[in-house]
Coordinates of C-alpha atoms in Angstrom, one line a residue:
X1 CA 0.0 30.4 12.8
X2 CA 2.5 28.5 11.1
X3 CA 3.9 26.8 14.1
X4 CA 0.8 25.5 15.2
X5 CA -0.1 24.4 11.6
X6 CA 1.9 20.8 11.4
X7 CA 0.2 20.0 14.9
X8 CA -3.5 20.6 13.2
X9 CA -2.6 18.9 9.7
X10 CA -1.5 15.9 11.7
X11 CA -4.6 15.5 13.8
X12 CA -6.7 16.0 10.2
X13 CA -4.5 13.2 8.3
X14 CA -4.7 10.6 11.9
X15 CA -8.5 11.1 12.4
X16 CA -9.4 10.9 8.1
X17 CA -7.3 8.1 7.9
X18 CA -8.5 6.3 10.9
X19 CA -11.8 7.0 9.5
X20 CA -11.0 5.9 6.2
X21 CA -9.9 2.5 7.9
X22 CA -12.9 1.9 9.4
X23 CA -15.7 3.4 7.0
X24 CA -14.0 1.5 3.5
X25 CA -12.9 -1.6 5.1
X26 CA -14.1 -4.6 3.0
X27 CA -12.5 -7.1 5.2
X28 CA -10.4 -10.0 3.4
X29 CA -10.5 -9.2 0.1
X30 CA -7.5 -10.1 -1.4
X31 CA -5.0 -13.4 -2.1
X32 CA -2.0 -11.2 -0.1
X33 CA -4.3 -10.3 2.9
X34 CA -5.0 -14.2 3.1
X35 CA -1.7 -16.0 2.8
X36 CA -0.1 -13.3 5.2
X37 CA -2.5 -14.2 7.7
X38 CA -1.7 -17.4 6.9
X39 CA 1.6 -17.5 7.8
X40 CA 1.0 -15.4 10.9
X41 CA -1.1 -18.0 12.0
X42 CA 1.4 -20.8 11.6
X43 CA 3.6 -18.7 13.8
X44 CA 1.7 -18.6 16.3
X45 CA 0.9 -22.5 16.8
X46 CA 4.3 -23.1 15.7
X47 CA 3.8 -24.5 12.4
X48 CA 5.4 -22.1 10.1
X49 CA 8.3 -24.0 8.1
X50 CA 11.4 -21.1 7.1
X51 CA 12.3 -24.0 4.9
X52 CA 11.1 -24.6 0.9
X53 CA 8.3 -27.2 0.8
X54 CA 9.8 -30.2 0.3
X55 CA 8.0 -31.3 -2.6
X56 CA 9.2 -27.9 -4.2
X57 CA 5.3 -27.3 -4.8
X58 CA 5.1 -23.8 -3.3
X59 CA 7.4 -21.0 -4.3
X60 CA 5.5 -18.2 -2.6
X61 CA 7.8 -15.1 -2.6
X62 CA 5.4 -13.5 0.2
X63 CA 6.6 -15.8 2.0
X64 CA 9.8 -14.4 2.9
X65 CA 8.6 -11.0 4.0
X66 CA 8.6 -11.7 7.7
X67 CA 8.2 -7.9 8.8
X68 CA 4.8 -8.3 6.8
X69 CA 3.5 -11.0 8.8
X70 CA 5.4 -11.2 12.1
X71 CA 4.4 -8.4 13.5
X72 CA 0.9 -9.6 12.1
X73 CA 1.1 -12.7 14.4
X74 CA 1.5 -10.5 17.6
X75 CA -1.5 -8.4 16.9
X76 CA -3.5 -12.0 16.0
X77 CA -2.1 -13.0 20.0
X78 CA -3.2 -9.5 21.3
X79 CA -6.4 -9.3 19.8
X80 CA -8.0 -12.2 18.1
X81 CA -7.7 -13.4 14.3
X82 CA -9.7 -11.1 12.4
X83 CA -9.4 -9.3 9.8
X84 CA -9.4 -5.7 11.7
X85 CA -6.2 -7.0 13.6
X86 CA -4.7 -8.4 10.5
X87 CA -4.7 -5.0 8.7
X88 CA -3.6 -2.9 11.9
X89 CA 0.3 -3.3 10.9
X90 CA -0.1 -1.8 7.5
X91 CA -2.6 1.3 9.7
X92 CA 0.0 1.7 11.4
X93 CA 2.7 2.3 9.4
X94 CA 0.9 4.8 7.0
X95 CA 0.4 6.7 10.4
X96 CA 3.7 6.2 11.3
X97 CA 4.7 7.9 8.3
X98 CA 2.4 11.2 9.0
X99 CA 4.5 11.1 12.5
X100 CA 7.9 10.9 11.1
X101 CA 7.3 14.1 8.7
X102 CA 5.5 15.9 11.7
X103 CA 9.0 14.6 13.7
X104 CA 11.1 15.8 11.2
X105 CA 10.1 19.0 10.0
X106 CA 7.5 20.7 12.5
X107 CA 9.8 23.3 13.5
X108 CA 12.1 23.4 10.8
X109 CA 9.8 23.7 8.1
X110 CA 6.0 23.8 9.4
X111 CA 4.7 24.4 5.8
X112 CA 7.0 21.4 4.4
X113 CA 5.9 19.4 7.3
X114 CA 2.1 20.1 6.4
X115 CA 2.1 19.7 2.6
X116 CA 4.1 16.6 3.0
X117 CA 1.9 15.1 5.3
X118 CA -1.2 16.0 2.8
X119 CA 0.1 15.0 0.1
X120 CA 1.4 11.7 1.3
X121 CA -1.2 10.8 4.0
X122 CA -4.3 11.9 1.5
X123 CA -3.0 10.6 -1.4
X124 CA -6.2 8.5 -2.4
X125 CA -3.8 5.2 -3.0
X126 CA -2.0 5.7 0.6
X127 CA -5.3 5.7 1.9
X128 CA -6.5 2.7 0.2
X129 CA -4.3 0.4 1.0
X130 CA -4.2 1.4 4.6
X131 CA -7.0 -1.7 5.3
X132 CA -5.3 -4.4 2.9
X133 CA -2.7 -6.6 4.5
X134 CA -0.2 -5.1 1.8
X135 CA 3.2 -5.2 2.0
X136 CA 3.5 -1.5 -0.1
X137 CA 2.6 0.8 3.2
X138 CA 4.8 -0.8 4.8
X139 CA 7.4 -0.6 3.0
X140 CA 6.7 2.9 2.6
X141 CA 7.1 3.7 6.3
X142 CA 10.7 1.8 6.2
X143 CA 11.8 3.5 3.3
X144 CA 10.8 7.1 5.0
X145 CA 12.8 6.0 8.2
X146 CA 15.7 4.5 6.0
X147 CA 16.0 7.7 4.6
X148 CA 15.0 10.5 7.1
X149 CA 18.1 8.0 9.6
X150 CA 20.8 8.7 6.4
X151 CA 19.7 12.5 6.2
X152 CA 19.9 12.8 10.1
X153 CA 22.6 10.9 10.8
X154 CA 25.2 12.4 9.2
X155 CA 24.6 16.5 10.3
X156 CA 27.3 17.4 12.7
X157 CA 26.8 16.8 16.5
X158 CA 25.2 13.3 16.1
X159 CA 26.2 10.1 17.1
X160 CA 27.4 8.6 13.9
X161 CA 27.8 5.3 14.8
X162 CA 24.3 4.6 16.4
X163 CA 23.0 6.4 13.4
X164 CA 25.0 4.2 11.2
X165 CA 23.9 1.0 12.6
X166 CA 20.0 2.0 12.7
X167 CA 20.4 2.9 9.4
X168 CA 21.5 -0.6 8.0
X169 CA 19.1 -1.9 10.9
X170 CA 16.3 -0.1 9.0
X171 CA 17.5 -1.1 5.4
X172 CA 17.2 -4.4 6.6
X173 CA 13.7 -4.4 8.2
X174 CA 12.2 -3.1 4.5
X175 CA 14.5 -6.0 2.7
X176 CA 12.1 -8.3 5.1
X177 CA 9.2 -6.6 4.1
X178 CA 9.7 -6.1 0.7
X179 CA 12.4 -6.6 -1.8
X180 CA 11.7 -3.0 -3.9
X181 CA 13.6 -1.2 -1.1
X182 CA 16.3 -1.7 -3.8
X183 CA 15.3 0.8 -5.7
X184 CA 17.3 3.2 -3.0
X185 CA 20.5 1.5 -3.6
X186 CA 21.5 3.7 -6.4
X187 CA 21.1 6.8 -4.8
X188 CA 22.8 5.5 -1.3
X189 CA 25.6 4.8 -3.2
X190 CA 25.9 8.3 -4.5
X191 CA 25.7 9.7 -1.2
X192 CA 28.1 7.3 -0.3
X193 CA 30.5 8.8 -3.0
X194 CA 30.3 12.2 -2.3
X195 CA 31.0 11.5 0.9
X196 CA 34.4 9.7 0.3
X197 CA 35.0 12.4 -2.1
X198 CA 34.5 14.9 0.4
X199 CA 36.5 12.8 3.0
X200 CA 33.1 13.3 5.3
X201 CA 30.8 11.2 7.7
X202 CA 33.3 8.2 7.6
X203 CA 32.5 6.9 11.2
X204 CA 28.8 6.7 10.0
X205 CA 29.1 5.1 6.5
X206 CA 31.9 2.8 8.5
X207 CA 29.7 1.7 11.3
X208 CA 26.5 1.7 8.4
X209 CA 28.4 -0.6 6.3
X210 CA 29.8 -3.1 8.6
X211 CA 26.7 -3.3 10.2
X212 CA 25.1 -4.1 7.1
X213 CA 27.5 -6.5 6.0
X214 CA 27.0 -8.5 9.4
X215 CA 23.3 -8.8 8.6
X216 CA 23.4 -9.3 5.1
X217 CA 25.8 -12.3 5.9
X218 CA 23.9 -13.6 8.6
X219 CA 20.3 -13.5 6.6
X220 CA 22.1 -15.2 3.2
X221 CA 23.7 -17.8 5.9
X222 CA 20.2 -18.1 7.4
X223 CA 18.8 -19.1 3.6
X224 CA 22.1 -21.5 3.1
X225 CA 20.9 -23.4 6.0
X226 CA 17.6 -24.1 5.1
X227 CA 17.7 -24.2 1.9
X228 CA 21.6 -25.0 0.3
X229 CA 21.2 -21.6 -1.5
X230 CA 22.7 -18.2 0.0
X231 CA 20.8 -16.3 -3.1
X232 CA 17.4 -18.2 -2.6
X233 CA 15.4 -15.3 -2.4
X234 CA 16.7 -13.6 -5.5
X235 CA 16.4 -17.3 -7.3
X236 CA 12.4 -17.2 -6.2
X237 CA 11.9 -13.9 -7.5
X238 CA 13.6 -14.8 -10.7
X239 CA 11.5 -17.8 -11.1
X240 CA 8.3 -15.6 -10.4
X241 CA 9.6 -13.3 -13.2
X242 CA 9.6 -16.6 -15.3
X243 CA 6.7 -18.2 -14.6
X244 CA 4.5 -14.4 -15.1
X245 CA 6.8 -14.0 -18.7
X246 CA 3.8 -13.9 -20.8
X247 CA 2.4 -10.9 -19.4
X248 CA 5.5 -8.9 -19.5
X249 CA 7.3 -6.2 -21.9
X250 CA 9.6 -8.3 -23.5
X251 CA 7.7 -11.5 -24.3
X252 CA 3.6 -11.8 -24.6
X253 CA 4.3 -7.8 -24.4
X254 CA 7.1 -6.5 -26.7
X255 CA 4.3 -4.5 -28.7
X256 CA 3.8 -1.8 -25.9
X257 CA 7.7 -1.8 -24.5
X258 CA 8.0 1.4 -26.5
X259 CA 4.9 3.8 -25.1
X260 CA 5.9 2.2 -21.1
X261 CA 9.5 3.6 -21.0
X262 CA 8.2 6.6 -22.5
X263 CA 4.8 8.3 -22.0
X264 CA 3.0 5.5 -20.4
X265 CA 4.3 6.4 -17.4
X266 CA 3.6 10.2 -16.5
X267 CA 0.0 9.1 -17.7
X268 CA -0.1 6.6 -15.1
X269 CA 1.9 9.0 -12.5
X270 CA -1.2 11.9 -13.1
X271 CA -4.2 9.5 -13.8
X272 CA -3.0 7.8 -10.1
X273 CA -3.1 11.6 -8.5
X274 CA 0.5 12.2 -8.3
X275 CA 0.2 15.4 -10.6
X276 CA 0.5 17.7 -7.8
X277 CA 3.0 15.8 -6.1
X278 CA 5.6 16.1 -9.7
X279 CA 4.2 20.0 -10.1
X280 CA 5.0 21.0 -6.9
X281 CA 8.4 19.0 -6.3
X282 CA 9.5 20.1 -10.2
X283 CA 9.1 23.7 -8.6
X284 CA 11.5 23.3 -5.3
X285 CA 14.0 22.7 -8.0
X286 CA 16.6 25.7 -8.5
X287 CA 19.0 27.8 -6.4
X288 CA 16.6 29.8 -3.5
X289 CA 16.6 33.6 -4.5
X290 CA 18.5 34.9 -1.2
X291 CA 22.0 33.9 -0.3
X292 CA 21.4 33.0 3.1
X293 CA 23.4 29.1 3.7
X294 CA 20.1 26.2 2.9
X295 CA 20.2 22.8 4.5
X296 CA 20.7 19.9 2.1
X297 CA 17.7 18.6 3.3
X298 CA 15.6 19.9 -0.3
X299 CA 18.4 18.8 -2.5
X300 CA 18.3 15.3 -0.8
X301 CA 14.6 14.5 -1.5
X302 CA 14.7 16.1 -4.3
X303 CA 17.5 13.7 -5.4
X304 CA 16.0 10.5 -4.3
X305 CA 12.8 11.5 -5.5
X306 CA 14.3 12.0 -8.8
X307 CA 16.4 8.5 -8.8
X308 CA 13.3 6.7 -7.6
X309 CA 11.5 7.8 -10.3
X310 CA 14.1 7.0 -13.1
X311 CA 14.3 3.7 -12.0
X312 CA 10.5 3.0 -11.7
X313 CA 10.5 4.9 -15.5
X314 CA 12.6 2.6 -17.3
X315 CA 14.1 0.1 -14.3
X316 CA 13.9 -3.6 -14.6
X317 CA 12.5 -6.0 -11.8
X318 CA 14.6 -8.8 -12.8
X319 CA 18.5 -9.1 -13.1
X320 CA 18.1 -11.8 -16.2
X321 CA 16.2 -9.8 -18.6
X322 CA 14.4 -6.3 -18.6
X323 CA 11.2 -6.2 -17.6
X324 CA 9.7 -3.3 -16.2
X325 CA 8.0 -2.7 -13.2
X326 CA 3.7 -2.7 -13.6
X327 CA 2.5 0.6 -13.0
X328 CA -0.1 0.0 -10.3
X329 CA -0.5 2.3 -8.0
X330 CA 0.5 0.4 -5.1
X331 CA 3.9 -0.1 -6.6
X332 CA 4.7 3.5 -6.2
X333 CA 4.5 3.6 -2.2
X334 CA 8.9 3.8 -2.1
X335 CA 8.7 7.0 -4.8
X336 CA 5.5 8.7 -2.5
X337 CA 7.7 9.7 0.9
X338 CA 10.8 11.6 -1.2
X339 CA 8.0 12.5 -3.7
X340 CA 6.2 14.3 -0.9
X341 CA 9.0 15.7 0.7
X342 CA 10.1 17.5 -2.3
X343 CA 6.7 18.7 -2.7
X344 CA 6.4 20.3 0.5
X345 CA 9.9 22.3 -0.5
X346 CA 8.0 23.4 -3.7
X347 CA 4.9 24.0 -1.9
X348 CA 6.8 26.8 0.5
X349 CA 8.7 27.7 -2.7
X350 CA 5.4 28.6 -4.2
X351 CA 3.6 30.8 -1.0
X352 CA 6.8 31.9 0.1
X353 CA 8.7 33.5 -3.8
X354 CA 5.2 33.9 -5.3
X355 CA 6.0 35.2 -8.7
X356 CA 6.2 32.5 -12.1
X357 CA 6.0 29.7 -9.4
X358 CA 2.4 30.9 -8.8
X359 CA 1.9 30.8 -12.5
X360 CA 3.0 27.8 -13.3
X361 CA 1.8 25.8 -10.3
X362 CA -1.3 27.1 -11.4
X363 CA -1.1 26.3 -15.5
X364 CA 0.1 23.4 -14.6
X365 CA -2.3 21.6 -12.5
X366 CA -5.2 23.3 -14.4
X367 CA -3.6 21.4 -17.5
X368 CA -3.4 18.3 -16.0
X369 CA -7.2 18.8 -14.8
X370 CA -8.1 19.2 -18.5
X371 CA -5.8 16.4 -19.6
X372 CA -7.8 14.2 -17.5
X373 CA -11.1 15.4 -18.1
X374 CA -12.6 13.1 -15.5
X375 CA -13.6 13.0 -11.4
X376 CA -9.9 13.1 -10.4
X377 CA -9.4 16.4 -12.3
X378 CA -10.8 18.5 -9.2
X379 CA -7.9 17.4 -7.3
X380 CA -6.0 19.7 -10.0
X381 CA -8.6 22.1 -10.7
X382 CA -9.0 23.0 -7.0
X383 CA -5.6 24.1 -6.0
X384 CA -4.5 25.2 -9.2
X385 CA -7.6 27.7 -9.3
X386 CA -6.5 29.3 -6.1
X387 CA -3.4 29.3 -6.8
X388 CA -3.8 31.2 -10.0
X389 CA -5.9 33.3 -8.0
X390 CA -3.5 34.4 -5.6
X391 CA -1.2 35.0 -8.2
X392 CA -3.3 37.6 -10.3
X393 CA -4.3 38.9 -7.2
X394 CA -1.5 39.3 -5.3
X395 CA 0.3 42.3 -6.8
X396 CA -3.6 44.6 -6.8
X397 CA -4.1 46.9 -3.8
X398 CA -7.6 45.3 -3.1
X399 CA -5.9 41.8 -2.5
X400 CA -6.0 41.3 0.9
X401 CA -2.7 41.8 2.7
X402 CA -2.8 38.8 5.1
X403 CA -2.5 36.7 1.9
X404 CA 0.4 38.2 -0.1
X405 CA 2.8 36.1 -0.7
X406 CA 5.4 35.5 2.0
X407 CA 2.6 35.6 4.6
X408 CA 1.8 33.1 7.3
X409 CA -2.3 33.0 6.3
X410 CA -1.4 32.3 2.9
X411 CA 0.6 29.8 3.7
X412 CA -2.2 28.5 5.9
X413 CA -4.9 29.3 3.5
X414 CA -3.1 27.0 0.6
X415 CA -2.8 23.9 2.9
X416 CA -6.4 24.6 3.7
X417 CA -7.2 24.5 0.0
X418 CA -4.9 21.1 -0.7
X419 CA -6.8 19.8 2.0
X420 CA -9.9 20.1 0.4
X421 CA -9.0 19.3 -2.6
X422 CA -7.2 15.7 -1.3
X423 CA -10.4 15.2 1.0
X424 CA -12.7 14.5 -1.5
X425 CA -12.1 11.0 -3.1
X426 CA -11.5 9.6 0.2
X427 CA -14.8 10.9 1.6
X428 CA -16.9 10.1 -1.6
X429 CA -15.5 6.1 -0.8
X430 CA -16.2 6.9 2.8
X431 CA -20.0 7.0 1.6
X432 CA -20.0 4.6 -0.8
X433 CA -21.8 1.4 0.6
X434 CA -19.6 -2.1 0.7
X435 CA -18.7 -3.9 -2.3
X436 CA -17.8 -7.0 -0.5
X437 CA -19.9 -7.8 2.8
X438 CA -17.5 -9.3 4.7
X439 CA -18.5 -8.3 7.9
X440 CA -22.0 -9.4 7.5
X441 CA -20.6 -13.1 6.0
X442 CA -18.2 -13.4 8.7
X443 CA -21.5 -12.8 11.6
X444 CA -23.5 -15.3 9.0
X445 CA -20.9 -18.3 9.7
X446 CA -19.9 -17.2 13.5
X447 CA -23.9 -17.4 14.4
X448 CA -25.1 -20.2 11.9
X449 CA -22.2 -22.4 10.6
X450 CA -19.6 -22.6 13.5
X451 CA -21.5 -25.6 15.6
X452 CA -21.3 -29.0 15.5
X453 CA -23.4 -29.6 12.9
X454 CA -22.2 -32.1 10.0
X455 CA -22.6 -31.3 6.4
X456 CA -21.8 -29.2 3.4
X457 CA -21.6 -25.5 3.0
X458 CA -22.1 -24.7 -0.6
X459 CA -20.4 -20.9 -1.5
X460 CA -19.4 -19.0 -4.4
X461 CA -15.9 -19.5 -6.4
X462 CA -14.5 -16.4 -4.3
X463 CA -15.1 -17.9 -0.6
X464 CA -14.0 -21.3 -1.5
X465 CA -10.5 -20.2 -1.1
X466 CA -10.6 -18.6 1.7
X467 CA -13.0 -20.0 3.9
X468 CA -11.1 -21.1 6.8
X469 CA -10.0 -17.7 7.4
X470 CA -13.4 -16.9 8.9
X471 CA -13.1 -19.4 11.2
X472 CA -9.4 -18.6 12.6
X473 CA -8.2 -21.2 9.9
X474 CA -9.9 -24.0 12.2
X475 CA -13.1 -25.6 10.4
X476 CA -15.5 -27.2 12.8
X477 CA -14.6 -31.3 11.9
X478 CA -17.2 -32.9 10.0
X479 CA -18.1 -29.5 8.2
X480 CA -16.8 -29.2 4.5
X481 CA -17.4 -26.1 1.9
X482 CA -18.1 -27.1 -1.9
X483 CA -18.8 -24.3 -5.3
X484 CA -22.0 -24.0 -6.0
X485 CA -21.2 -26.3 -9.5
X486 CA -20.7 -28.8 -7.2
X487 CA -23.7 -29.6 -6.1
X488 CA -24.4 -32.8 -7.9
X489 CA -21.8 -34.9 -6.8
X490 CA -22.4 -34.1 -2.7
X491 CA -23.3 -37.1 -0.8
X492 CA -25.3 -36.0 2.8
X493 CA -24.5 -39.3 5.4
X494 CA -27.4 -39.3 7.6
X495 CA -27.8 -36.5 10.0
X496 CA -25.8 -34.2 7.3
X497 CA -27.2 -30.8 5.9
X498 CA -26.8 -28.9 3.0
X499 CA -26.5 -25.2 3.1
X500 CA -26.5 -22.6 0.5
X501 CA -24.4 -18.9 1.1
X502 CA -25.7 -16.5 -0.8
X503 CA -23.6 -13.0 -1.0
X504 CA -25.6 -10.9 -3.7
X505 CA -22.4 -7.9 -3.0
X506 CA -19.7 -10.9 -4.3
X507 CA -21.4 -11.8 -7.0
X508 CA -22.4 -8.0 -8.3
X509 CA -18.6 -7.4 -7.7
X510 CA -17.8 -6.1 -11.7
X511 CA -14.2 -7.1 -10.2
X512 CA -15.2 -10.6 -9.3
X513 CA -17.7 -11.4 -11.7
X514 CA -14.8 -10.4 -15.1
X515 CA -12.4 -12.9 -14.5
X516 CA -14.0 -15.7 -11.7
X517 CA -17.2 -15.5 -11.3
X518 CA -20.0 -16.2 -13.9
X519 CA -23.2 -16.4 -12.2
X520 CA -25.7 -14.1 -11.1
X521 CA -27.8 -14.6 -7.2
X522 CA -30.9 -15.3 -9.5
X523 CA -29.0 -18.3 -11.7
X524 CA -27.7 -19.9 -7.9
X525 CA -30.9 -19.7 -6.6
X526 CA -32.4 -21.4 -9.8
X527 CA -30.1 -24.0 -8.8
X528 CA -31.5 -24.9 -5.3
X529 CA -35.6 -24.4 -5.5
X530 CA -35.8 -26.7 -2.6
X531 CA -34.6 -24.1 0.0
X532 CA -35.3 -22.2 3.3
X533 CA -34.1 -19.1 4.6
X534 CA -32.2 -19.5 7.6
X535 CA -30.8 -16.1 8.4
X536 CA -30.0 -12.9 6.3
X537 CA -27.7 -9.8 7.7
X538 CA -27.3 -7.2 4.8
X539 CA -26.9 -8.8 1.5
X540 CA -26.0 -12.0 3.0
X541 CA -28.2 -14.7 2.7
X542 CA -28.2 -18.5 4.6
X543 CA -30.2 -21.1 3.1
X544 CA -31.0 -25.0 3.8
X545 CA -31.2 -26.8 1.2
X546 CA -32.1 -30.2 -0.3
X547 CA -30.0 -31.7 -2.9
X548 CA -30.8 -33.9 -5.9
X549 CA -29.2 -36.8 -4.6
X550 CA -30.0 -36.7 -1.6
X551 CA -33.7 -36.7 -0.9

């Protein structure tokens, strides 16, 4: 059973995932997924500048991420600009991250390879950000490989040096993706100690190194070219940090400081469902009860998972002043893959020793489920019910034998059960119907508003700023897009129209509707009275209208 079991958890996270991509998908809903595609579109027609803008007006960090929107720009050549090709990179790499653990571990630890690949791949937040053009799952599937290439790469019999230089190779590709791939640098530097301590792995950390040194060089001469500054980047992010001050910890913030470097935290962590993850990881810890020689393959998550988290506990983002990170879940993707790793261990720990693991696995999560006290807590109810099960059960004669613990079906039985228990939130969203309509919008302009018809397309505060993507970035000429507030001041020429979009889904969006927009469909419609439908697809409503001015 248990060699087949990494083969069938795979298949389960690919085809809930893949689902999950295609059921939840909102289309462009977000400023990151825009300017990305953006960029990958300049690349493309060749009018992408690596250069500052020369006015200084735009400091846009996401900007230099080019592994976030270069490989965008090959999928925009292969299959069109939409947004379904725009957000296959960041698909991809949360798959590629399922692969890699299946790679790793399917014969050396099938039940680590399995939990891992639940834990990670079903983690609601993994999921979720699968359809966003996001830089965070990305990231996510360099830091795995940046890692899993150090662990590797220097067991006996390798090639060091070709293991060496993909690892710097790799480091690199996350710096271009995203600068948090820092938050590893503490604990490659321990390695890196130990080694020289030991006097061990030399030609890898020599070839790893140097490599690294090569690129780094070469990427800080690339910015001294174009910009007179070798330490650009860092300068841009510092500026960011500036210009956001008055939302941080230590400015418009000082008041809260206290509760985020202390208990904030680990309420975040288990409100964001990555209680089991921390229950099940804290329980690979300690020496294993038979003396048989371990890899160091436990330890090592366990110690990057534990480094990552201090840092995201009490690290700063910014090298001027401290300011800690915002806990959000999709800050969190470079803590998930060691995080999950480290669970798997505990989760074999657990089936495998039995005993107070079962116990406390069990308290555990059932305490967090109460903590909580809300929808999420069945993710810790679930497993830690069973698990508390097994252990009451497994020591009475009328317990069945196939699921004692050290067995294969219990083992299979409590992947089942995580399963499950992960499966839920993404399948309730999965149902849920869309919050955005993008899909039906997008069909609305294609078929009504993509001619060569002259006039004015009047939309909510939303669409207005990112109109153009629905058209490949290439607006018909003679066709401009106003807010709705605007209509007084429009001027038709002769043989102009006016047009009204109407999306009832953006402007019911509670997230929309807090902070940008303050009108309901009913109030826009009051506006126009001197309309006709034109089309409607879903939710999505096309109107001609006839403007005060212009009768």
């Amino acid at each position: 059973m248990l060699t087949r079991l990494p083969d069938w958890t795979l298949l389960f996270v690919v085809l809930l995932t893949v689902a999950y991509f295609l059921l939840t998908h909102e289309g462009l809903y977000a400023l990151d997924d825009y300017y990305y595609s953006r960029y990958a579109h300049q690349l493309l027609n060749g009018t992408f500048r690596l250069e500052p803008d020369p006015q200084g007006l735009l400091h846009d960090p996401l900007k230099e991420r080019y592994l976030i929107f270069g490989p965008v720009a090959v999928f925009f050549q292969l299959f069109g600009l939409n947004i379904i090709s725009a957000t296959l990179w960041p698909l991809l790499a949360t798959l590629g991250c399922a692969a890699l653990i299946w790679r790793m571990y399917r014969r050396r630890e099938p039940v680590v390879a399995a939990g891992a690949m639940l834990l990670l791949g079903l983690h609601y937040f993994t999921l979720n950000l699968t359809n966003y053009l996001y830089p965070d799952n990305i990231l996510m599937f360099w830091c795995l490989a940046c890692a899993a290439a150090l662990l590797r790469g220097r067991e006996p019999d390798r090639r060091a040096g070709w293991w060496g230089a993909g690892f710097a190779l790799l480091n690199m590709a996350a710096l271009l993706s995203k600068e948090t791939i820092v938050y590893y640098l503490p604990f490659y530097l321990g390695v890196l100690g130990l080694d020289a301590w030991h006097r061990r792995n030399g030609r890898f950390w020599l070839v790893a190194v140097g490599t690294g040194v090569v690129l780094l060089l070469g990427y800080l001469g690339l910015y001294w070219h174009y910009t007179g500054d070798a330490l650009y980047r860092i300068h841009l992010i510092e500026h960011t940090n500036e210009f956001l001050k008055e939302g941080n910890y230590l400015a418009g913030n000082r008041a809260a400081l206290l509760a985020r470097i202390t208990w904030q935290p680990l309420h975040f962590f288990v409100g964001a469902g990555l209680g089991l993850m921390l229950v099940l990881a804290g329980l690979a810890n300690g020496t294993p009860p038979t003396a048989t020689p371990e890899r160091p393959d436990r330890r090592f998550w366990l110690a990057l998972a534990g480094s990552t988290l201090v840092l995201y506990w009490v690290g700063s983002t910014s090298l001027s002043s401290y300011n800690p990170i915002t806990l959000l879940p999709r800050m969190t993707t470079p803590l998930l893959p060691p995080l999950a790793l480290a669970a798997g261990f505990g989760l074999r720990r657990v089936v495998q020793d039995g005993g107070w693991r079962l116990w406390a696995a069990g308290l555990l999560l059932l305490g967090l489920a109460t903590w909580l006290h809300n929808a999420l807590s069945v993710v810790y109810a679930g497993p830690g019910l069973w698990l508390l099960a097994v252990a009451a059960g497994s020591g009475r004669p009328r317990w069945p034998q196939g699921l004692r613990t050290g067995t294969s079906a219990l083992a299979g039985a409590t992947v089942l059960v995580l399963a499950l228990a992960l499966a839920i939130r993404p399948v309730y969203f999965m149902r849920k119907p869309s919050v955005s309509e993008h899909f039906a919008q997008e069909r609305i302009v294609r078929q009504h508003l993509s001619g060569l018809g002259r006039g004015t397309v009047l939309v909510d505060d939303y669409l207005i700023g990112n109109y153009d993507f629905l058209y490949g970035f290439r607006v018909p000429p003679g066709l401009q897009y106003r807010r709705y507030w605007a209509r007084d001041s429009v001027r038709l020429a002769p043989a102009e129209h006016a047009w009204l979009l109407l999306n009832r889904a953006t402007l019911s969006n509670d997230e929309l509707t807090r902070k940008l927009i303050r009108y309901s469909p009913d109030s826009v419609l009051n506006w126009y009275p001197r309309r006709r439908l034109l089309a409607q697809d879903g939710r999505v409503e096309l109107y001609e209208v006839e403007l005060g001015g212009n009768k």
